[in-house]
Short mmCIF file of C-alpha atoms in Angstrom, two decimals:
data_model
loop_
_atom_site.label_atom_id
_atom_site.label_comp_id
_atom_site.label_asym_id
_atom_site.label_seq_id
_atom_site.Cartn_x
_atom_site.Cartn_y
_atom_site.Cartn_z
CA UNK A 847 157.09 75.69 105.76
CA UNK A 848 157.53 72.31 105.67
CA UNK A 849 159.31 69.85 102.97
CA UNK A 850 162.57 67.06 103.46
CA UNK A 851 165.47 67.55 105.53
CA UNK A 852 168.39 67.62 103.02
CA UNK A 853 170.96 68.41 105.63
CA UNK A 854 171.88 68.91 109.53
CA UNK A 855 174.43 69.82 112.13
CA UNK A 856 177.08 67.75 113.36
CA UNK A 857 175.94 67.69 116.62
CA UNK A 858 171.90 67.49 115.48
CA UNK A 859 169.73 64.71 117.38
CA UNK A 860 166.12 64.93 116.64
CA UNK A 861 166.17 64.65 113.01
CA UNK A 862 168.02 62.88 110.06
CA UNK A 863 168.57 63.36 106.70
CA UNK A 864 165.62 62.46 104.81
CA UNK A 865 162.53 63.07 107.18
CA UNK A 866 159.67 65.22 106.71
CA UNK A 867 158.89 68.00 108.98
CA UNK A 868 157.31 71.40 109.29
CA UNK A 869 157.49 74.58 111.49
CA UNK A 870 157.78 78.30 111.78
CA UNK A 871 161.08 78.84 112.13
CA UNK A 872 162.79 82.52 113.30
CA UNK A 873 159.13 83.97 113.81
CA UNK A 874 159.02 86.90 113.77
CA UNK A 875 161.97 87.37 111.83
CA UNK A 876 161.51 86.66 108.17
CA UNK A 877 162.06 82.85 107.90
CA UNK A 878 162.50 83.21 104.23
CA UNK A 879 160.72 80.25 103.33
CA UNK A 880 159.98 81.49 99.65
CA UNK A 881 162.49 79.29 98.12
CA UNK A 882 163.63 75.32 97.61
CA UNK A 883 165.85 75.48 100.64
CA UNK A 884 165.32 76.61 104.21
CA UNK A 885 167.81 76.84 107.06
CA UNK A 886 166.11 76.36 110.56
CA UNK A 887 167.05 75.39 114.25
CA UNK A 888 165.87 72.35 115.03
CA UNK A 889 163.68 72.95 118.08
CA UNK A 890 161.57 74.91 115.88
CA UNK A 891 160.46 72.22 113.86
CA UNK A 892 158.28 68.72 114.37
CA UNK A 893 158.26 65.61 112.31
CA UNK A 894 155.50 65.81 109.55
CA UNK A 895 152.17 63.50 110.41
CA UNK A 896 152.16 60.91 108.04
CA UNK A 897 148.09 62.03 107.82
CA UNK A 898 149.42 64.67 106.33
CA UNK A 899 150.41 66.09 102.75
CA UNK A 900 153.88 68.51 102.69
CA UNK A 901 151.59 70.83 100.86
CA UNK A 902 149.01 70.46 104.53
CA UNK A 903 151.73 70.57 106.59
CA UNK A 904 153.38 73.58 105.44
CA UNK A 905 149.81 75.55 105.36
CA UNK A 906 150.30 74.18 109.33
CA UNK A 907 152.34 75.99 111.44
CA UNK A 908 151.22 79.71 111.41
CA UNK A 909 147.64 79.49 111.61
CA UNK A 910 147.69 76.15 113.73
CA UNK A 911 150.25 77.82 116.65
CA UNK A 912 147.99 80.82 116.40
CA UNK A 913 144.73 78.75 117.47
CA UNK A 914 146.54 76.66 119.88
CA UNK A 915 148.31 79.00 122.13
CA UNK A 916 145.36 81.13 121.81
CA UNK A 917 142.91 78.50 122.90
CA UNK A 918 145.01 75.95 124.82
CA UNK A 919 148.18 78.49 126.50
CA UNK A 920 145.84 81.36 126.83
CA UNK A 921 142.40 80.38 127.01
CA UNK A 922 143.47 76.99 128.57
CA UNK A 923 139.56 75.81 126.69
CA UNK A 924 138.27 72.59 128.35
CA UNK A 925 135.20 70.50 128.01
CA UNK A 926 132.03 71.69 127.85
CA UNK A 927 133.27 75.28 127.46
CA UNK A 928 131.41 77.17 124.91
CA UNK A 929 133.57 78.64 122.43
CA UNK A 930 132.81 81.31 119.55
CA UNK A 931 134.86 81.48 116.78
CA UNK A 932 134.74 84.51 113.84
CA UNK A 933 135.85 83.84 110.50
CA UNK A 934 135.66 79.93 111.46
CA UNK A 935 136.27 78.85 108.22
CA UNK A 936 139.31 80.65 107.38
CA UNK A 937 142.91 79.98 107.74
CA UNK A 938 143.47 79.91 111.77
CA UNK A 939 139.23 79.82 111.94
CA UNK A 940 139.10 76.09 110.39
CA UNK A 941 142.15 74.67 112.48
CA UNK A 942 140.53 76.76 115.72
CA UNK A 943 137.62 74.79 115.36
CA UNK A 944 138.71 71.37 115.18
CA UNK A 945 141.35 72.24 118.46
CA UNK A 946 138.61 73.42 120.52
CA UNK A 947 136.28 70.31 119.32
CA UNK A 948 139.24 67.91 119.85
CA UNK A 949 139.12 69.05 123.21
CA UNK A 950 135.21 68.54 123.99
CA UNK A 951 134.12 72.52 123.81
CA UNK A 952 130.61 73.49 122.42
CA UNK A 953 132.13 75.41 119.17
CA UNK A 954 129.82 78.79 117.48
CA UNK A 955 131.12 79.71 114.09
CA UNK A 956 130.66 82.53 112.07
CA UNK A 957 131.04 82.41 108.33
CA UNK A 958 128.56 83.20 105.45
CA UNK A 959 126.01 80.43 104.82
CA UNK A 960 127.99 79.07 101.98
CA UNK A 961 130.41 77.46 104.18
CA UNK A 962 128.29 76.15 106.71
CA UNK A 963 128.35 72.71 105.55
CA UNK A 964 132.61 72.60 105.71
CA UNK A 965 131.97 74.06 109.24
CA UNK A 966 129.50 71.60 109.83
CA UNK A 967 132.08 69.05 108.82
CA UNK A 968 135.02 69.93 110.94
CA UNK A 969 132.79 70.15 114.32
CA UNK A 970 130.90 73.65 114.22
CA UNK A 971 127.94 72.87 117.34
CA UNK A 972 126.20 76.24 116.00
CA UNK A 973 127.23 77.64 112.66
CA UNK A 974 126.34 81.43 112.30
CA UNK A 975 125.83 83.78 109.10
CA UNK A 976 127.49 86.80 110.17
CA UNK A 977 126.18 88.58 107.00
CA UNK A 978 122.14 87.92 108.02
CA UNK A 979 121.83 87.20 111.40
CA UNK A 980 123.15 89.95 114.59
CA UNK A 981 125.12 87.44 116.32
CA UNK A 982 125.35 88.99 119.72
CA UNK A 983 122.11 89.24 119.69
CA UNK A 984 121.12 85.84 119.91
CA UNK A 985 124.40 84.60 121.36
CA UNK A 986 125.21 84.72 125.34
CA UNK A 987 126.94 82.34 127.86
CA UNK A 988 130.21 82.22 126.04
CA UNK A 989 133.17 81.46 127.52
CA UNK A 990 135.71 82.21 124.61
CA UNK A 991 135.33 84.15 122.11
CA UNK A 992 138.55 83.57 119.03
CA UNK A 993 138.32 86.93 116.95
CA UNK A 994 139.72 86.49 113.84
CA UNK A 995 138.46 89.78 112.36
CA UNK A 996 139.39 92.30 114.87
CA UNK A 997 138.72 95.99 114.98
CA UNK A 998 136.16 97.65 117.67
CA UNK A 999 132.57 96.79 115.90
CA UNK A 1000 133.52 93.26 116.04
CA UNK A 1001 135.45 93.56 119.63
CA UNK A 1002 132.46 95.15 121.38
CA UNK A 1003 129.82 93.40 119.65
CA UNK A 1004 132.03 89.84 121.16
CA UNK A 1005 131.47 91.10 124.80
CA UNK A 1006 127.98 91.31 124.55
CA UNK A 1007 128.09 87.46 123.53
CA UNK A 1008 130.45 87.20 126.60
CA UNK A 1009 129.18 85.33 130.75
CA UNK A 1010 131.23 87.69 133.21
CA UNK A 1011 134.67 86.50 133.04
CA UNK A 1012 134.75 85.09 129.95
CA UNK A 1013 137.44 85.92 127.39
CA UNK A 1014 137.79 87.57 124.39
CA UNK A 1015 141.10 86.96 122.18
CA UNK A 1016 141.61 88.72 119.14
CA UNK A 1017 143.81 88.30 116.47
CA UNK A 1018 144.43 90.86 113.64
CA UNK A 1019 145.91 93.67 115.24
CA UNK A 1020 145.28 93.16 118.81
CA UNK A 1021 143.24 94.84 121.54
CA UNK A 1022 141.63 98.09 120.72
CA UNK A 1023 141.72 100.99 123.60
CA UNK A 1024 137.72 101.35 123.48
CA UNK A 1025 137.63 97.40 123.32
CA UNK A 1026 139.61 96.94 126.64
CA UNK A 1027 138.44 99.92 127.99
CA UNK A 1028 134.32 98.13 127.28
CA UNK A 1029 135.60 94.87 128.93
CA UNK A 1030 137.01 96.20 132.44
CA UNK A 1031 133.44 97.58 132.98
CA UNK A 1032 132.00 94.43 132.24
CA UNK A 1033 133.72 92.53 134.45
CA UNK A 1034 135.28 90.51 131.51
CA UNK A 1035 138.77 89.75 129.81
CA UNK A 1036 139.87 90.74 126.35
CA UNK A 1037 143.97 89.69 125.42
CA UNK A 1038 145.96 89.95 121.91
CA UNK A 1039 148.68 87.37 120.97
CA UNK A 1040 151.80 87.39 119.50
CA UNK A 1041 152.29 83.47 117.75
CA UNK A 1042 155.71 82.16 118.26
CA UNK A 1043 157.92 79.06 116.96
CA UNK A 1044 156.74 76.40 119.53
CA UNK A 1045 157.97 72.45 118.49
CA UNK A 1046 155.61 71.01 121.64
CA UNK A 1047 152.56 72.58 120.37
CA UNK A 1048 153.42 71.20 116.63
CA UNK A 1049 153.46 68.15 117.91
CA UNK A 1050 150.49 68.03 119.40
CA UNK A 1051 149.15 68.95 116.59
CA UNK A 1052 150.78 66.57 114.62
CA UNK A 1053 148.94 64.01 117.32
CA UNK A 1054 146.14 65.25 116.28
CA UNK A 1055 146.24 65.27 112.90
CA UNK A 1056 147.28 61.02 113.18
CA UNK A 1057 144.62 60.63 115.54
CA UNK A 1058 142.01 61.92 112.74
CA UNK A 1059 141.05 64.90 114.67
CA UNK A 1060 142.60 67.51 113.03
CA UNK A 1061 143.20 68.40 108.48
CA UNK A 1062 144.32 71.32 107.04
CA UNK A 1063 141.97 72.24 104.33
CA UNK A 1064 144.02 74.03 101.39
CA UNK A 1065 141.87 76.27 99.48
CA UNK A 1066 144.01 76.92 96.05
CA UNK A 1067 148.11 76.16 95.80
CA UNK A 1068 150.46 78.46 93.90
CA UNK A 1069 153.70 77.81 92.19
CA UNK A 1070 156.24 80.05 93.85
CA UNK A 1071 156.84 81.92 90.76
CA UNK A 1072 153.00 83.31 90.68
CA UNK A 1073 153.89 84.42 95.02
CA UNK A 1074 152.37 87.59 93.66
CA UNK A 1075 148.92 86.22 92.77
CA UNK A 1076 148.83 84.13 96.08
CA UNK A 1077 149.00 87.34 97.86
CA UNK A 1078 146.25 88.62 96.18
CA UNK A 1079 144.02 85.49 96.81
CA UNK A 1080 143.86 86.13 100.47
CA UNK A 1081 143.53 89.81 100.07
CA UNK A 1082 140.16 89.11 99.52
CA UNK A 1083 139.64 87.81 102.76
CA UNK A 1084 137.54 85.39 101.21
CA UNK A 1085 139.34 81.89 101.62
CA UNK A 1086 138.19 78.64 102.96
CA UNK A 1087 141.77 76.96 104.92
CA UNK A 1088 144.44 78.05 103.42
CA UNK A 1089 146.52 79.30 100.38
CA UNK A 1090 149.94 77.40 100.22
CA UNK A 1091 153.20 78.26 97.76
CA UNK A 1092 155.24 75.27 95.69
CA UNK A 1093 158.98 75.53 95.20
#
């Protein structure tokens, strides 16, 4: 979520009435952000960028704490690393990118050929259509792989793309037996992560963001009446950034 504080604690210190901000707050409880007022603790949220729209900020916090304590807690990705990415130009794919660029890796996308150009555009070294070309075939030397699509076609086909060592993360649903079970043969790593509310890595973000290195690209906005509809928009899995409700 993000929007204007309207109120805070007597005791409060990091914000004041009237500034923008933006977080995840309660994750993974329900942080019942579907309506014009939210209640949060404070070191749960960060100050909105000023590069930044409310309606960017808010489509933020999930997918952007997903890619960075995937890729900067976990995967700790430095420069020069080479770094594949699956469904790069989705929600946590299109923020993924522009982390691990922002911090000098050699990024691989996958996404159909239609987005190539927008991957092109936020950093993507070596854009990849997943739906012509066998990727792990022509792929090797990676350090990282970000799986954004999960499941054990994708998971084993990653490894393959893997150097000894090298990690595989994955995100919908975690680490499959057969997947793990594929990696400790191979002499490489595969994790699954669980996001949580983390105000130091939103405001590094937020750094980001001012320093030009980092947008949220919002594919279609809904009213918060129409919730419903939004829902079924991503449901189609077929979304470039992300899909972000209006009080």
């Amino acid at each position: 979520m993000a929007g204007v504080v309207e109120g805070i604690a007597e005791r409060e210190t990091r914000f004041a009435a009237g500034e923008r901000v933006f977080g995840m707050p309660w994750f993974p409880r329900l942080a019942r952000g579907y309506a014009e007022y939210v209640s949060s603790p404070a070191r749960q949220l960060a100050r909105t960028p000023d590069a930044l729209s409310n309606e960017q900020a808010a489509g933020l916090p999930l997918a952007g704490l997903t890619a960075w304590q995937s890729l900067v807690d976990l995967a700790g990705v430095e420069e020069e690393d080479r770094v594949l990415i699956h469904a790069a130009a989705g929600g946590v794919g299109h923020l993924a990118v522009q982390i691990a660029k922002a911090r000098g890796a050699h990024v691989i996308g996958t996404a159909r050929a239609a987005n190539h150009d927008f991957l092109r555009e936020l950093g993507v070294d070596e854009p990849v259509d997943y739906t012509t070309t066998p990727w792990e075939q022509v792929l090797s030397e990676v350090d990282l792989v970000l799986d954004g699509v999960g499941g054990d076609d994708y998971g084993l086909r990653s490894l393959e793309t893997l150097r000894e060592g090298g990690l595989l993360i994955v995100l919908p649903g975690g680490v499959t037996d057969a997947v793990a079970a594929a990696a400790r043969e191979q002499g490489k790593r595969a994790a699954g992560i669980q996001v949580e509310p983390d105000y130091c890595a939103l405001e590094s973000l937020a750094a980001l963001a001012d320093e030009g290195k980092l947008t949220v690209a919002i594919e279609e906005t809904f009213p918060l009446a129409r919730a419903a509809e939004a829902h079924e928009r991503l449901e189609d899995g077929r979304s470039r950034g992300k899909i972000v409700l209006l009080p």
